[in-house]
Amino acid sequence: MNTAINMALQIAFANIIPLGLTALSVVISVVLFALAKRNMAKSARQASERYRVIAENCRRLEDLILGMGNRLKEAEERAAVLVAPPTARSSLNMNKRAQATKMLWRGDRPDQIAAALCLPQNEIDLLLKVQKAAGG
């Protein structure tokens, strides 16, 4: 009887071991699948959070750029208002030339003539040289 029991046990173990290993592999596969699914969900949440932060930073940058553009436009407008238009440079026309020549004949100094007629000193000096060269 002992042999029959041993043989029955051997047959039972021979059938149970492969079934047990198969069941164990199924359990391990289900656990690994659940772990993989949990990791994927965690990665998706992290990616979603990163995307939200990046989108928020992009909105902030857009706001900053728009603000900088507005400030630049205002600065350009202020600069356009603040810049004085160029004044017309006085030049030695015939009337001023005649006045300067009369003042030279009277003996006024070139710097006095330039100040009186609102002309640059170098134009009066040039007129004086021309008068001397012309013999007048």
PDB file of C-alpha atoms in Angstrom:
ATOM      1  CA  MET A   1       0.000   0.000   0.000  1.00  0.00           C
ATOM      2  CA  ASN A   2       2.841   2.159   0.658  1.00  0.00           C
ATOM      3  CA  THR A   3       3.915   1.860  -2.907  1.00  0.00           C
ATOM      4  CA  ALA A   4       0.478   2.713  -4.193  1.00  0.00           C
ATOM      5  CA  ILE A   5       0.396   5.827  -2.047  1.00  0.00           C
ATOM      6  CA  ASN A   6       3.867   6.802  -3.159  1.00  0.00           C
ATOM      7  CA  MET A   7       2.926   6.289  -6.745  1.00  0.00           C
ATOM      8  CA  ALA A   8      -0.299   8.272  -6.333  1.00  0.00           C
ATOM      9  CA  LEU A   9       1.682  11.063  -4.679  1.00  0.00           C
ATOM     10  CA  GLN A  10       4.222  11.053  -7.471  1.00  0.00           C
ATOM     11  CA  ILE A  11       1.474  11.262 -10.105  1.00  0.00           C
ATOM     12  CA  ALA A  12      -0.270  14.027  -8.140  1.00  0.00           C
ATOM     13  CA  PHE A  13       2.984  16.014  -7.739  1.00  0.00           C
ATOM     14  CA  ALA A  14       3.829  15.444 -11.361  1.00  0.00           C
ATOM     15  CA  ASN A  15       0.506  17.055 -12.331  1.00  0.00           C
ATOM     16  CA  ILE A  16       0.359  19.651  -9.532  1.00  0.00           C
ATOM     17  CA  ILE A  17       3.819  21.121 -10.037  1.00  0.00           C
ATOM     18  CA  PRO A  18       3.266  22.208 -13.673  1.00  0.00           C
ATOM     19  CA  LEU A  19      -0.212  23.494 -12.762  1.00  0.00           C
ATOM     20  CA  GLY A  20       1.196  25.345  -9.761  1.00  0.00           C
ATOM     21  CA  LEU A  21       3.982  26.864 -11.831  1.00  0.00           C
ATOM     22  CA  THR A  22       1.458  27.908 -14.470  1.00  0.00           C
ATOM     23  CA  ALA A  23      -0.776  29.484 -11.812  1.00  0.00           C
ATOM     24  CA  LEU A  24       2.257  31.215 -10.256  1.00  0.00           C
ATOM     25  CA  SER A  25       3.324  32.600 -13.636  1.00  0.00           C
ATOM     26  CA  VAL A  26      -0.225  33.888 -14.253  1.00  0.00           C
ATOM     27  CA  VAL A  27      -0.226  35.589 -10.827  1.00  0.00           C
ATOM     28  CA  ILE A  28       3.209  37.126 -11.479  1.00  0.00           C
ATOM     29  CA  SER A  29       2.041  38.325 -14.916  1.00  0.00           C
ATOM     30  CA  VAL A  30      -1.075  39.962 -13.438  1.00  0.00           C
ATOM     31  CA  VAL A  31       1.012  41.661 -10.714  1.00  0.00           C
ATOM     32  CA  LEU A  32       3.550  42.899 -13.276  1.00  0.00           C
ATOM     33  CA  PHE A  33       0.721  44.128 -15.512  1.00  0.00           C
ATOM     34  CA  ALA A  34      -0.840  46.012 -12.588  1.00  0.00           C
ATOM     35  CA  LEU A  35       2.542  47.549 -11.679  1.00  0.00           C
ATOM     36  CA  ALA A  36       3.140  48.576 -15.288  1.00  0.00           C
ATOM     37  CA  LYS A  37      -0.315  50.110 -15.502  1.00  0.00           C
ATOM     38  CA  ARG A  38       0.253  52.031 -12.249  1.00  0.00           C
ATOM     39  CA  ASN A  39       3.636  53.309 -13.512  1.00  0.00           C
ATOM     40  CA  MET A  40       2.058  54.409 -16.789  1.00  0.00           C
ATOM     41  CA  ALA A  41      -0.668  56.305 -14.939  1.00  0.00           C
ATOM     42  CA  LYS A  42       1.959  57.959 -12.724  1.00  0.00           C
ATOM     43  CA  SER A  43       4.018  58.948 -15.788  1.00  0.00           C
ATOM     44  CA  ALA A  44       0.895  60.347 -17.465  1.00  0.00           C
ATOM     45  CA  ARG A  45       0.120  62.467 -14.373  1.00  0.00           C
ATOM     46  CA  GLN A  46       3.716  63.742 -14.270  1.00  0.00           C
ATOM     47  CA  ALA A  47       3.662  64.558 -17.990  1.00  0.00           C
ATOM     48  CA  SER A  48       0.334  66.343 -17.573  1.00  0.00           C
ATOM     49  CA  GLU A  49       1.754  68.399 -14.692  1.00  0.00           C
ATOM     50  CA  ARG A  50       4.861  69.279 -16.728  1.00  0.00           C
ATOM     51  CA  TYR A  51       2.673  70.321 -19.651  1.00  0.00           C
ATOM     52  CA  ARG A  52       0.563  72.512 -17.359  1.00  0.00           C
ATOM     53  CA  VAL A  53       3.687  74.222 -15.967  1.00  0.00           C
ATOM     54  CA  ILE A  54       5.115  74.761 -19.456  1.00  0.00           C
ATOM     55  CA  ALA A  55       1.805  76.172 -20.726  1.00  0.00           C
ATOM     56  CA  GLU A  56       1.633  78.523 -17.733  1.00  0.00           C
ATOM     57  CA  ASN A  57       5.219  79.683 -18.356  1.00  0.00           C
ATOM     58  CA  CYS A  58       4.393  80.278 -22.031  1.00  0.00           C
ATOM     59  CA  ARG A  59       1.401  82.424 -21.042  1.00  0.00           C
ATOM     60  CA  ARG A  60       3.603  84.418 -18.664  1.00  0.00           C
ATOM     61  CA  LEU A  61       6.218  84.921 -21.384  1.00  0.00           C
ATOM     62  CA  GLU A  62       3.548  86.054 -23.834  1.00  0.00           C
ATOM     63  CA  ASP A  63       2.275  88.558 -21.263  1.00  0.00           C
ATOM     64  CA  LEU A  64       5.820  89.811 -20.637  1.00  0.00           C
ATOM     65  CA  ILE A  65       6.500  90.173 -24.356  1.00  0.00           C
ATOM     66  CA  LEU A  66       3.227  92.060 -24.885  1.00  0.00           C
ATOM     67  CA  GLY A  67       4.048  94.331 -21.943  1.00  0.00           C
ATOM     68  CA  MET A  68       7.537  94.971 -23.291  1.00  0.00           C
ATOM     69  CA  GLY A  69       6.076  95.760 -26.707  1.00  0.00           C
ATOM     70  CA  ASN A  70       3.643  98.237 -25.161  1.00  0.00           C
ATOM     71  CA  ARG A  71       6.407  99.870 -23.136  1.00  0.00           C
ATOM     72  CA  LEU A  72       8.599 100.083 -26.236  1.00  0.00           C
ATOM     73  CA  LYS A  73       5.775 101.705 -28.182  1.00  0.00           C
ATOM     74  CA  GLU A  74       5.207 104.214 -25.357  1.00  0.00           C
ATOM     75  CA  ALA A  75       8.937 104.966 -25.183  1.00  0.00           C
ATOM     76  CA  GLU A  76       9.061 105.525 -28.934  1.00  0.00           C
ATOM     77  CA  GLU A  77       6.082 107.855 -28.688  1.00  0.00           C
ATOM     78  CA  ARG A  78       7.706 109.778 -25.822  1.00  0.00           C
ATOM     79  CA  ALA A  79      10.986 109.968 -27.717  1.00  0.00           C
ATOM     80  CA  ALA A  80       9.212 111.326 -30.772  1.00  0.00           C
ATOM     81  CA  VAL A  81       7.603 114.021 -28.654  1.00  0.00           C
ATOM     82  CA  LEU A  82      10.759 114.875 -26.717  1.00  0.00           C
ATOM     83  CA  VAL A  83      13.031 115.318 -29.707  1.00  0.00           C
ATOM     84  CA  ALA A  84      13.011 118.938 -30.775  1.00  0.00           C
ATOM     85  CA  PRO A  85      12.769 119.534 -34.487  1.00  0.00           C
ATOM     86  CA  PRO A  86      16.046 120.626 -35.975  1.00  0.00           C
ATOM     87  CA  THR A  87      16.375 124.357 -36.140  1.00  0.00           C
ATOM     88  CA  ALA A  88      17.117 125.917 -39.433  1.00  0.00           C
ATOM     89  CA  ARG A  89      20.747 126.854 -39.495  1.00  0.00           C
ATOM     90  CA  SER A  90      21.198 130.516 -40.145  1.00  0.00           C
ATOM     91  CA  SER A  91      23.303 131.151 -43.164  1.00  0.00           C
ATOM     92  CA  LEU A  92      25.001 134.154 -44.572  1.00  0.00           C
ATOM     93  CA  ASN A  93      22.442 135.512 -47.025  1.00  0.00           C
ATOM     94  CA  MET A  94      22.899 138.717 -48.986  1.00  0.00           C
ATOM     95  CA  ASN A  95      21.221 140.898 -46.351  1.00  0.00           C
ATOM     96  CA  LYS A  96      23.352 139.543 -43.515  1.00  0.00           C
ATOM     97  CA  ARG A  97      26.426 139.692 -45.724  1.00  0.00           C
ATOM     98  CA  ALA A  98      25.807 143.376 -46.361  1.00  0.00           C
ATOM     99  CA  GLN A  99      25.274 144.014 -42.656  1.00  0.00           C
ATOM    100  CA  ALA A 100      28.430 142.094 -41.752  1.00  0.00           C
ATOM    101  CA  THR A 101      30.442 144.006 -44.368  1.00  0.00           C
ATOM    102  CA  LYS A 102      29.218 147.345 -42.991  1.00  0.00           C
ATOM    103  CA  MET A 103      30.118 146.243 -39.451  1.00  0.00           C
ATOM    104  CA  LEU A 104      33.590 145.199 -40.637  1.00  0.00           C
ATOM    105  CA  TRP A 105      34.104 148.635 -42.238  1.00  0.00           C
ATOM    106  CA  ARG A 106      33.056 150.273 -38.975  1.00  0.00           C
ATOM    107  CA  GLY A 107      35.775 148.271 -37.237  1.00  0.00           C
ATOM    108  CA  ASP A 108      33.675 145.803 -35.234  1.00  0.00           C
ATOM    109  CA  ARG A 109      35.444 142.615 -34.210  1.00  0.00           C
ATOM    110  CA  PRO A 110      34.409 139.361 -35.967  1.00  0.00           C
ATOM    111  CA  ASP A 111      33.136 137.824 -32.703  1.00  0.00           C
ATOM    112  CA  GLN A 112      30.894 140.878 -32.101  1.00  0.00           C
ATOM    113  CA  ILE A 113      29.530 140.652 -35.639  1.00  0.00           C
ATOM    114  CA  ALA A 114      28.850 136.924 -35.279  1.00  0.00           C
ATOM    115  CA  ALA A 115      26.980 137.503 -32.014  1.00  0.00           C
ATOM    116  CA  ALA A 116      24.986 140.464 -33.383  1.00  0.00           C
ATOM    117  CA  LEU A 117      23.892 138.667 -36.557  1.00  0.00           C
ATOM    118  CA  CYS A 118      23.493 135.193 -34.935  1.00  0.00           C
ATOM    119  CA  LEU A 119      25.983 133.662 -37.348  1.00  0.00           C
ATOM    120  CA  PRO A 120      28.799 131.233 -36.739  1.00  0.00           C
ATOM    121  CA  GLN A 121      32.192 132.829 -36.141  1.00  0.00           C
ATOM    122  CA  ASN A 122      33.796 130.864 -38.992  1.00  0.00           C
ATOM    123  CA  GLU A 123      31.366 132.388 -41.549  1.00  0.00           C
ATOM    124  CA  ILE A 124      32.331 135.897 -40.444  1.00  0.00           C
ATOM    125  CA  ASP A 125      36.021 134.950 -40.627  1.00  0.00           C
ATOM    126  CA  LEU A 126      35.477 133.618 -44.143  1.00  0.00           C
ATOM    127  CA  LEU A 127      33.704 136.836 -45.178  1.00  0.00           C
ATOM    128  CA  LEU A 128      36.608 138.853 -43.781  1.00  0.00           C
ATOM    129  CA  LYS A 129      39.108 136.785 -45.798  1.00  0.00           C
ATOM    130  CA  VAL A 130      37.021 137.180 -48.962  1.00  0.00           C
ATOM    131  CA  GLN A 131      36.855 140.955 -48.426  1.00  0.00           C
ATOM    132  CA  LYS A 132      40.613 141.141 -47.969  1.00  0.00           C
ATOM    133  CA  ALA A 133      41.248 138.955 -51.038  1.00  0.00           C
ATOM    134  CA  ALA A 134      38.906 141.120 -53.112  1.00  0.00           C
ATOM    135  CA  GLY A 135      40.812 144.192 -51.985  1.00  0.00           C
ATOM    136  CA  GLY A 136      38.027 145.694 -50.024  1.00  0.00           C
TER     137      GLY A 136
END
